[in-house]
Coordinates of C-alpha atoms in Angstrom, one line a residue:
X204 CA 112.1 113.4 84.5
X205 CA 110.0 110.6 82.8
X206 CA 110.9 108.0 85.4
X207 CA 109.7 110.3 88.2
X208 CA 106.5 110.8 86.3
X209 CA 106.0 107.1 86.0
X210 CA 106.3 106.8 89.8
X211 CA 104.1 109.7 90.5
X212 CA 101.3 108.5 88.3
X213 CA 101.6 104.7 89.5
X214 CA 101.8 105.9 93.2
X215 CA 98.6 107.9 92.6
X216 CA 96.8 104.8 91.3
X217 CA 98.1 102.7 94.2
X218 CA 97.1 105.3 96.8
X219 CA 93.6 105.4 95.3
X220 CA 93.2 101.7 95.4
X221 CA 94.5 101.6 99.0
X222 CA 91.8 104.2 99.9
X223 CA 89.3 102.1 98.2
X224 CA 90.1 98.9 100.2
X225 CA 90.2 101.0 103.5
X226 CA 86.8 102.3 102.8
X227 CA 85.4 99.0 101.9
X228 CA 86.8 97.4 105.1
X229 CA 84.9 100.2 107.1
X230 CA 81.6 98.7 105.9
X231 CA 81.9 95.6 108.0
X232 CA 80.0 96.3 111.0
X233 CA 81.6 95.9 114.6
X234 CA 85.0 95.3 112.9
X235 CA 87.7 96.8 115.2
X236 CA 90.5 94.7 113.8
X237 CA 92.6 96.6 111.0
X238 CA 91.5 94.2 108.2
X239 CA 92.0 96.7 105.5
X240 CA 95.4 97.4 106.3
X241 CA 96.2 93.6 106.8
X242 CA 94.6 92.9 103.3
X243 CA 96.6 95.7 101.6
X244 CA 99.7 94.2 103.0
X245 CA 99.1 90.8 101.9
X246 CA 97.6 91.6 98.6
X247 CA 100.3 93.9 97.8
X248 CA 103.2 91.5 98.9
X249 CA 101.7 88.9 96.6
X250 CA 101.3 91.3 93.8
X251 CA 104.9 92.3 94.3
X252 CA 105.9 88.6 94.0
X253 CA 104.0 88.3 90.7
X254 CA 105.4 91.5 89.2
X255 CA 109.1 90.5 90.5
X256 CA 108.6 87.0 89.1
X257 CA 107.2 88.4 85.8
X258 CA 110.2 90.5 85.3
X259 CA 112.6 87.7 86.3
X260 CA 111.1 85.3 83.7
X261 CA 110.8 88.2 81.1
X262 CA 114.4 89.8 81.6
X263 CA 115.7 88.2 78.5
X264 CA 112.9 89.8 76.6
X265 CA 113.9 93.3 77.7
X266 CA 111.1 94.4 80.1
X267 CA 111.4 98.4 80.1
X268 CA 112.8 100.1 83.1
X269 CA 109.8 102.4 83.0
X270 CA 107.5 99.5 83.6
X271 CA 109.3 98.4 86.7
X272 CA 109.3 101.8 88.0
X273 CA 105.5 102.2 87.1
X274 CA 104.4 98.9 88.6
X275 CA 106.8 98.0 91.5
X276 CA 107.7 101.5 92.9
X277 CA 104.6 103.3 91.8
X278 CA 101.5 101.4 91.9
X279 CA 102.6 98.8 94.5
X280 CA 104.7 101.5 96.5
X281 CA 101.4 103.8 96.6
X282 CA 99.3 100.8 97.6
X283 CA 101.7 99.5 100.3
X284 CA 105.4 99.8 101.1
X285 CA 105.0 96.5 103.0
X286 CA 105.4 94.8 99.7
X287 CA 108.9 96.4 99.4
X288 CA 109.8 95.3 102.8
X289 CA 108.7 91.9 102.0
X290 CA 110.6 91.6 98.9
X291 CA 113.8 93.0 100.5
X292 CA 113.3 90.4 103.3
X293 CA 112.9 87.6 100.9
X294 CA 115.7 88.4 98.8
X295 CA 118.1 88.3 101.7
X296 CA 116.7 84.9 102.7
X297 CA 117.0 83.6 99.2
X298 CA 120.8 84.7 99.3
X299 CA 121.4 82.7 102.2
X300 CA 121.5 85.7 104.6
X301 CA 119.2 84.2 107.1
X302 CA 120.5 86.2 110.2
X303 CA 120.5 89.4 108.1
X304 CA 117.0 88.8 106.9
X305 CA 115.8 88.1 110.5
X306 CA 117.6 91.2 111.7
X307 CA 116.0 93.2 108.9
X308 CA 112.6 91.9 109.7
X309 CA 112.7 92.2 113.6
X310 CA 114.7 95.4 113.3
X311 CA 112.2 97.1 110.8
X312 CA 109.1 96.1 112.8
X313 CA 110.5 97.0 116.4
X314 CA 112.3 100.3 115.4
X315 CA 109.3 101.4 113.3
X316 CA 107.1 100.7 116.2
X317 CA 109.6 102.5 118.6
X318 CA 109.8 105.5 115.9
X319 CA 106.1 105.8 115.8
X320 CA 105.7 105.8 119.8
X321 CA 108.5 108.5 119.9
X322 CA 106.8 110.6 117.4
X323 CA 103.3 110.3 119.2
X324 CA 104.9 111.0 122.6
X325 CA 106.7 113.9 121.3
X326 CA 103.6 115.3 119.7
X327 CA 101.7 114.8 123.0
X328 CA 104.4 116.6 124.9
X329 CA 104.1 119.5 122.6
X330 CA 100.4 119.9 122.9

């Protein structure tokens, strides 16, 4: 139950941060490019690298599992799930699973876009 609460609180913080970045990016006049989302994905992925690297180097010192849940799953998961996607792809790459990593990246992007398109088409058909 405590682990769920840690993820819940962290996700709230991450979501609020994401909302703040999106609001700030709207203040750039004439900007039609989704800069806020792109910035969130890049910053979130960089932060995931820092967090995972910190945990890896501190593993011998016993980083509490709750800290991992709060930061990686909660805060960064609430900020952007793209950071988890980036981590998964990089772990596959580092394990030498190059084709699996490429399949994961291409498959995730293409199938996610297809699912979004299908969901939008379905809702348009229902209206």
